[in-house]
XYZ file of C-alpha atoms in Angstrom:
482
model
C -117.594 -29.935 92.469
C -116.392 -28.048 89.388
C -115.487 -29.996 86.283
C -112.282 -28.457 84.914
C -111.950 -28.729 81.141
C -108.551 -28.377 79.403
C -108.207 -25.676 76.779
C -107.722 -28.342 74.120
C -111.255 -29.646 74.800
C -112.974 -26.317 74.302
C -115.255 -25.993 71.275
C -115.803 -22.842 69.228
C -116.752 -21.669 65.747
C -120.467 -21.040 66.330
C -121.929 -18.184 64.325
C -125.440 -17.114 63.364
C -126.120 -16.160 59.764
C -126.697 -12.424 59.478
C -127.984 -10.963 56.188
C -126.969 -7.425 55.316
C -129.611 -4.780 55.997
C -130.073 -1.295 57.362
C -129.487 -1.239 61.108
C -130.878 -4.430 62.630
C -133.235 -5.003 59.695
C -132.784 -8.012 57.467
C -132.005 -7.643 53.787
C -135.573 -8.446 52.722
C -137.024 -6.044 55.323
C -134.673 -3.276 54.154
C -135.634 -3.739 50.496
C -139.345 -3.983 51.317
C -139.202 -0.888 53.537
C -137.397 1.119 50.840
C -139.970 0.120 48.226
C -142.899 0.994 50.516
C -141.380 4.382 51.391
C -140.819 5.037 47.689
C -144.440 4.157 46.993
C -145.530 6.458 49.835
C -143.537 9.281 48.246
C -145.031 8.716 44.803
C -148.564 8.686 46.209
C -147.741 11.699 48.354
C -146.869 13.776 45.296
C -150.489 13.431 44.199
C -152.170 13.416 47.626
C -149.823 14.999 50.208
C -152.262 14.397 53.065
C -151.841 10.623 52.708
C -148.304 10.988 54.027
C -149.755 11.722 57.463
C -151.020 8.128 57.547
C -148.720 6.110 55.294
C -145.360 7.300 56.628
C -146.134 6.708 60.349
C -147.644 3.318 59.519
C -144.603 2.319 57.470
C -142.189 3.474 60.161
C -144.162 1.556 62.801
C -143.904 -1.650 60.776
C -140.182 -1.110 60.183
C -139.734 -0.465 63.901
C -141.359 -3.812 64.699
C -139.122 -5.495 62.119
C -136.021 -3.952 63.721
C -137.022 -4.594 67.337
C -135.883 -7.979 68.658
C -138.105 -10.151 70.821
C -137.000 -13.594 72.032
C -134.166 -13.567 69.498
C -136.388 -12.853 66.498
C -137.883 -9.731 65.002
C -140.939 -8.502 66.874
C -142.823 -8.367 63.575
C -142.227 -12.090 62.996
C -143.122 -12.903 66.600
C -146.435 -11.034 66.617
C -147.309 -12.221 63.122
C -146.768 -15.825 64.238
C -148.857 -15.248 67.345
C -151.712 -13.740 65.306
C -151.533 -16.695 62.898
C -151.653 -19.145 65.794
C -154.706 -17.422 67.319
C -156.423 -17.549 63.936
C -155.633 -21.270 63.639
C -156.843 -21.866 67.214
C -160.190 -20.181 66.486
C -160.569 -22.449 63.467
C -159.664 -25.450 65.713
C -156.727 -26.259 63.432
C -154.517 -26.738 66.488
C -156.641 -29.629 67.768
C -156.142 -33.264 66.775
C -158.575 -36.109 67.302
C -157.790 -39.491 65.797
C -160.590 -40.734 63.595
C -161.214 -43.817 61.509
C -160.832 -42.508 57.979
C -162.291 -44.153 54.864
C -158.834 -44.270 53.284
C -156.285 -46.173 55.405
C -152.992 -44.471 56.249
C -154.300 -41.065 55.141
C -153.435 -39.426 58.457
C -151.612 -41.920 60.649
C -149.938 -39.338 62.888
C -150.690 -35.672 63.561
C -148.874 -32.666 62.157
C -145.501 -33.156 60.477
C -145.783 -36.943 60.858
C -149.029 -37.208 58.872
C -147.315 -38.296 55.647
C -145.095 -40.954 57.244
C -145.560 -44.680 57.451
C -143.526 -47.457 59.091
C -141.919 -50.194 57.010
C -140.590 -53.415 58.529
C -137.552 -54.325 56.446
C -134.889 -57.026 56.527
C -131.299 -55.878 56.843
C -129.188 -58.271 54.746
C -125.929 -57.239 56.463
C -127.101 -58.335 59.921
C -129.933 -60.687 59.059
C -132.194 -58.861 61.508
C -135.362 -56.775 61.049
C -135.041 -53.002 60.865
C -137.645 -50.265 60.960
C -137.672 -47.647 58.198
C -139.880 -44.550 58.312
C -141.026 -43.567 54.823
C -142.234 -40.045 54.093
C -144.704 -40.548 51.263
C -144.812 -36.826 50.475
C -141.088 -36.399 49.808
C -139.963 -39.980 49.223
C -137.325 -39.733 51.956
C -136.389 -42.651 54.191
C -135.251 -42.385 57.809
C -133.279 -45.126 59.528
C -132.527 -44.914 63.253
C -129.643 -46.515 65.117
C -129.858 -47.266 68.837
C -126.780 -46.047 70.670
C -125.145 -46.716 74.036
C -123.182 -43.550 74.816
C -120.195 -43.961 77.058
C -119.141 -41.449 79.691
C -116.258 -39.162 78.755
C -115.831 -37.002 81.855
C -113.347 -39.469 83.324
C -111.714 -40.294 79.973
C -108.181 -39.107 79.115
C -107.896 -35.896 77.130
C -106.485 -37.738 74.125
C -109.482 -40.090 74.030
C -111.957 -37.214 74.035
C -109.997 -35.386 71.324
C -110.029 -38.533 69.211
C -113.809 -38.844 69.639
C -114.331 -35.241 68.540
C -112.134 -35.750 65.467
C -113.991 -38.939 64.557
C -117.351 -37.192 64.845
C -116.011 -34.458 62.542
C -115.157 -37.203 60.047
C -118.733 -38.495 60.236
C -120.044 -35.017 59.426
C -117.540 -34.795 56.574
C -118.902 -38.053 55.139
C -122.423 -36.612 55.285
C -121.384 -33.549 53.285
C -120.085 -35.590 50.361
C -122.994 -38.047 50.190
C -125.735 -36.489 48.096
C -128.298 -38.990 49.353
C -128.023 -37.887 53.009
C -130.265 -34.897 53.662
C -129.955 -34.562 57.428
C -129.403 -36.318 60.714
C -130.262 -35.940 64.368
C -129.010 -37.380 67.642
C -131.493 -37.721 70.500
C -131.041 -38.660 74.151
C -134.190 -39.392 76.136
C -134.156 -39.665 79.921
C -137.220 -41.301 81.472
C -137.551 -41.548 85.287
C -138.033 -45.107 86.532
C -136.999 -48.419 85.014
C -140.362 -50.204 85.220
C -141.169 -53.711 84.013
C -138.279 -53.789 81.537
C -135.790 -53.815 84.437
C -137.550 -56.776 86.022
C -137.492 -58.690 82.736
C -133.785 -58.014 82.261
C -132.892 -59.112 85.812
C -135.043 -62.218 85.498
C -133.255 -63.229 82.286
C -129.842 -62.799 83.920
C -130.632 -64.350 87.309
C -128.924 -67.624 88.203
C -131.537 -70.159 89.329
C -128.964 -71.740 91.666
C -128.203 -68.459 93.456
C -128.643 -68.343 97.259
C -132.132 -67.485 98.444
C -130.920 -64.406 100.329
C -129.318 -63.022 97.144
C -132.575 -63.597 95.248
C -134.531 -61.734 97.913
C -132.142 -58.769 97.833
C -132.274 -58.570 94.032
C -136.086 -58.802 94.089
C -136.240 -55.950 96.597
C -133.913 -53.828 94.451
C -136.058 -54.461 91.365
C -139.133 -53.409 93.317
C -137.655 -50.178 94.684
C -135.146 -49.112 91.996
C -137.698 -47.732 89.477
C -138.485 -44.970 91.968
C -134.865 -43.845 92.162
C -133.348 -44.312 88.703
C -133.880 -43.234 85.127
C -133.867 -45.108 81.840
C -131.686 -43.549 79.135
C -132.427 -44.177 75.484
C -130.334 -42.632 72.742
C -130.515 -42.935 68.993
C -129.287 -41.361 65.788
C -131.718 -40.860 62.916
C -130.372 -40.379 59.392
C -132.684 -39.106 56.657
C -131.791 -40.128 53.117
C -133.403 -39.518 49.742
C -132.955 -42.652 47.591
C -134.300 -40.779 44.564
C -131.276 -38.426 44.684
C -129.100 -41.262 43.433
C -127.770 -41.025 39.831
C -129.747 -44.214 39.161
C -132.957 -43.818 41.234
C -134.546 -47.040 42.516
C -137.605 -48.183 40.631
C -139.700 -49.603 43.467
C -140.172 -49.273 47.224
C -138.031 -52.299 48.096
C -135.051 -50.882 46.226
C -135.554 -47.503 47.891
C -135.420 -49.116 51.326
C -132.309 -51.052 50.356
C -130.623 -47.872 49.100
C -131.443 -46.062 52.361
C -130.007 -48.907 54.459
C -126.869 -48.900 52.316
C -126.387 -45.169 52.891
C -126.764 -45.474 56.665
C -124.369 -48.440 56.779
C -121.725 -46.268 55.115
C -121.535 -44.018 58.199
C -118.984 -45.394 60.634
C -119.694 -44.255 64.211
C -116.919 -46.301 65.792
C -114.555 -44.068 67.680
C -117.093 -41.295 68.290
C -117.428 -42.101 71.977
C -120.568 -44.164 71.596
C -121.332 -47.827 70.997
C -123.840 -49.020 68.419
C -126.399 -51.389 69.864
C -128.268 -52.155 66.640
C -130.461 -50.693 63.961
C -133.821 -49.774 65.467
C -136.480 -52.341 64.640
C -140.098 -51.524 63.896
C -140.912 -52.470 67.512
C -138.252 -50.064 68.796
C -139.704 -47.228 66.743
C -143.228 -47.964 67.954
C -141.982 -47.904 71.539
C -140.135 -44.592 71.139
C -143.014 -42.832 69.402
C -145.818 -44.220 71.547
C -143.978 -43.651 74.832
C -143.320 -40.028 73.871
C -147.055 -39.399 73.783
C -147.658 -41.625 76.816
C -144.500 -41.880 78.993
C -146.122 -44.441 81.268
C -145.686 -47.188 78.644
C -141.983 -46.570 77.899
C -140.810 -49.523 79.993
C -143.534 -51.908 78.865
C -142.622 -55.231 77.287
C -141.923 -55.569 73.570
C -145.009 -57.740 73.168
C -147.166 -54.721 74.027
C -145.865 -52.867 70.940
C -145.652 -55.633 68.366
C -149.301 -55.453 67.340
C -149.608 -51.662 67.319
C -150.271 -50.033 63.977
C -148.364 -46.865 63.076
C -151.519 -44.828 63.685
C -151.923 -46.308 67.173
C -148.421 -45.108 68.071
C -149.634 -41.512 67.891
C -151.987 -39.753 70.276
C -155.720 -40.288 70.521
C -156.044 -36.546 71.028
C -153.635 -33.617 71.121
C -153.901 -29.849 71.586
C -151.091 -27.708 70.168
C -150.785 -24.628 72.387
C -148.676 -21.491 72.058
C -146.206 -22.662 74.722
C -147.291 -26.240 75.527
C -148.471 -29.417 73.809
C -151.129 -31.538 75.517
C -151.356 -35.201 74.439
C -152.513 -38.590 75.708
C -150.192 -39.161 78.636
C -149.452 -35.621 79.769
C -148.398 -32.139 78.732
C -145.070 -31.254 77.107
C -143.114 -28.057 76.677
C -140.410 -27.694 74.021
C -137.602 -25.154 73.820
C -135.300 -24.401 70.897
C -131.863 -22.862 70.501
C -131.813 -19.079 70.466
C -128.126 -18.200 70.480
C -124.775 -19.866 71.083
C -122.083 -18.081 73.103
C -119.417 -16.228 71.154
C -116.661 -17.639 73.344
C -115.249 -21.183 73.391
C -117.315 -23.626 75.440
C -116.355 -26.988 77.018
C -117.334 -30.178 75.241
C -119.388 -31.140 78.334
C -121.520 -27.995 78.304
C -124.756 -29.963 77.720
C -124.243 -32.029 80.870
C -126.901 -30.134 82.920
C -129.512 -30.974 80.282
C -128.523 -34.632 80.310
C -128.774 -35.005 84.091
C -131.835 -37.054 85.170
C -134.727 -35.138 86.689
C -138.273 -35.732 87.844
C -139.735 -35.529 84.341
C -139.097 -37.219 81.037
C -136.678 -35.124 78.999
C -135.667 -35.453 75.369
C -132.626 -33.581 73.995
C -132.126 -33.483 70.223
C -129.263 -32.140 68.124
C -130.348 -31.794 64.488
C -127.778 -31.457 61.703
C -127.645 -30.551 58.038
C -124.141 -30.645 56.623
C -123.741 -28.298 53.682
C -122.056 -29.531 50.531
C -118.558 -28.046 50.062
C -119.633 -25.702 47.244
C -122.714 -24.546 49.143
C -120.736 -24.057 52.343
C -118.105 -21.963 50.566
C -120.776 -19.779 48.967
C -122.497 -19.256 52.318
C -119.280 -18.209 54.064
C -118.249 -15.834 51.270
C -121.671 -14.223 51.458
C -121.398 -13.933 55.242
C -117.992 -12.253 54.969
C -119.371 -9.726 52.487
C -122.411 -9.038 54.677
C -120.254 -8.564 57.780
C -117.938 -6.074 56.067
C -120.862 -4.191 54.516
C -122.517 -3.785 57.918
C -119.261 -2.501 59.415
C -118.732 -0.110 56.499
C -122.281 1.250 56.701
C -121.885 1.910 60.441
C -118.512 3.575 59.857
C -120.050 5.949 57.312
C -122.650 7.055 59.858
C -120.687 6.993 63.148
C -117.118 7.363 61.899
C -116.072 3.823 62.899
C -117.650 0.369 62.974
C -118.759 -1.248 66.187
C -116.337 -3.585 67.929
C -118.989 -6.314 67.767
C -119.146 -5.870 63.988
C -115.366 -6.156 63.690
C -115.381 -9.300 65.802
C -118.243 -10.752 63.753
C -116.304 -10.145 60.525
C -113.255 -11.837 62.041
C -115.333 -14.882 63.024
C -116.721 -15.122 59.493
C -113.212 -14.975 58.030
C -111.998 -17.537 60.561
C -114.798 -19.905 59.549
C -113.835 -19.503 55.886
C -110.192 -20.214 56.723
C -111.198 -23.358 58.639
C -113.267 -24.576 55.716
C -110.360 -23.945 53.354
C -108.382 -26.237 55.665
C -110.903 -29.057 55.330
C -113.596 -28.244 57.906
C -117.295 -28.472 57.063
C -120.104 -25.951 57.396
C -122.978 -27.385 59.411
C -126.437 -25.987 60.007
C -127.545 -27.307 63.381
C -129.955 -26.612 66.184
C -130.732 -27.826 69.693
C -134.217 -28.815 70.852
C -135.383 -29.922 74.301
C -138.765 -31.375 75.269
C -139.929 -32.021 78.838
C -143.113 -33.971 79.588
C -145.214 -33.814 82.757
C -147.798 -36.534 83.225
C -150.322 -34.164 84.814
C -151.094 -30.600 83.800
C -150.786 -29.519 87.438
C -147.100 -30.478 87.392
C -146.302 -28.449 84.262
C -144.985 -25.411 86.221
C -142.544 -27.680 88.065
C -141.401 -29.215 84.759
C -140.879 -25.764 83.264
C -138.885 -24.667 86.307
C -136.681 -27.768 86.120
C -135.978 -27.107 82.436
C -135.184 -23.444 83.009
C -132.697 -24.337 85.753
C -130.958 -26.861 83.507
C -130.664 -24.311 80.692
C -129.261 -21.638 83.014
C -126.718 -24.145 84.326
C -125.227 -24.449 80.839
C -123.928 -20.867 81.254
C -124.000 -19.287 77.855
C -126.292 -21.295 75.597
C -129.517 -19.329 75.259
C -132.802 -21.047 74.485
C -136.432 -20.013 74.235
C -139.837 -21.716 74.060
C -140.881 -22.943 70.630
C -143.679 -20.396 70.316
C -146.513 -21.707 68.155
C -144.458 -24.720 67.052
C -144.742 -27.026 70.053
C -146.138 -30.003 68.127
C -143.507 -29.720 65.385
C -140.569 -29.517 67.814
C -142.061 -32.387 69.834
C -142.099 -34.516 66.663
C -138.596 -33.405 65.644
C -137.219 -35.225 68.689
C -138.791 -38.526 67.586
C -137.547 -40.952 64.904
C -140.249 -39.805 62.468
C -137.977 -38.476 59.754
C -138.824 -34.819 60.402
C -135.801 -32.537 60.513
C -136.567 -28.777 60.600
C -133.262 -28.011 58.854
C -133.946 -30.186 55.799
C -135.509 -28.203 52.999
C -138.521 -29.685 51.214
C-alpha cells in the first residue's frame, strides 16, 4: 500500500555546503595545488629535470583530491584508510577495560572517555535525573525520554502544526547561547523480554478470571518473539560556562544545564514527554547498546552499575564494523539529501522493526542568526563564482550550478523571513548479536535505506566507534565544535 503525502507536507531546503574551488576541488585544495605548482615552477627554473617528477606527482595528488569516492574526495578517503591501518597496526583501535590506578580516568572508550555520570535532583519535578558531564569541555548533557505518537493517520493540519512547533524549538536553540547541540534518537530492539512481564504483572487484576490470566500469561511468554521495544529520547548538550555569569561549582553547573533544558517546550511537536532520563535510564541505554541482551532487564540490574561498567569489557573498532561485548555493529552516516522535496514520513522504512536492534539518530546544531546569515551569504558568493568560472571556460554555466545558486538564494530568503540555518546529519547503527549474522544485518539496513528513495547514506569508514557513541546519550555530538 502506498502512503500518499499531500504537497503541503513535503519538506525541502536541504543543501550541502560547497566551498569555491577549481573544478570539483575545494577552496583549500585549489590554493594548496596552486602553491605547489608555483613551487614546482620555481624549482624547475633551476633544475628543469625535476619537473618530470614533481609535476606528474602534483597532478596525481590533485586528481585524487578532485575525484569523488563515497561522497568525499578520494584523497581524504585513502588518507583516512591509511591512517586507520596505521592505528590498527599500533593496536590503537582495540579497547580492553582495565583497572586503572586513577579512578574515572577512562570510564568509557573513545569519545566517551572524558564523560562521567552525575545523579542529580530536579527541583521542578522532585525526581532524580541523570546528567552526563564531559570533564574535558565542561559541557552537560541532559536526556529526555519521549513517547512519539503516530502521525500517518493524523489530519494534515495536525502534522503541519507539529512541524511548525518543531521549527519553533529549533529557533529557541539558535537564540540560547548555552545550547551547543541536540540529537533525537529512536532505538528499536526486537523482543520485549522481562520488562513486559513486569509491566503486565503490575497491571493485572488479582480478581480476574483464571482463563483470562492464562491467556495473558501465554501472550507474555510468546510476545517477545514477535514484537519490538521502542525507546526514544532527545539529548540536549549545554555549556553552563557560556553563561554571562558562569557557575562557580559543579552543583550550580548541573542546575544551569537543567534550567536550559527545561526552557525547551516540546509540547505540540507530535511527541509526548515521559520524563527526564534518570541515571538508571542512562545506564540501561548505554549498557544495552553494547550488550542488547540486557535491554529489557529490570531496573534493579542497572542501579548498582558504575559508569565504567556500562561500557564494553572489550571492543574492536574496524574499518566498517564495531565489535563489542554483545555483538557486532555497523554504522552508516548521511551522504547526500535529495534535491527535490521529500515527504515528512520519508524515514519510515528506517523506523520499521526488523530482526536486529537498530538505532536512528538525528543530530542538530542550530546556527546563531549572525552566523547563519554569514554562512548563506558565503554560499551564495561561492555558487555564483563557480557558475561564472564555468561560463568563462565553456561559454555558459551548468544547469546544476544555476539550480544550486537558486537554492542558496532561496535559503537566504527563507532566513530573512525568520527561518533558521541548521547543521544536521543522520546516523544509523544496526547490531547483530553474532558475527555470523552481520551480513544479514547489513542487508536489512541496505534495504531500508534504499526504501527511503532519495536519501543517500554510506558506511562510517574508520569512524564506527564514534558514530556508535553518537547515537547514545553520552553527550557526543559530531556537529558541535570543541
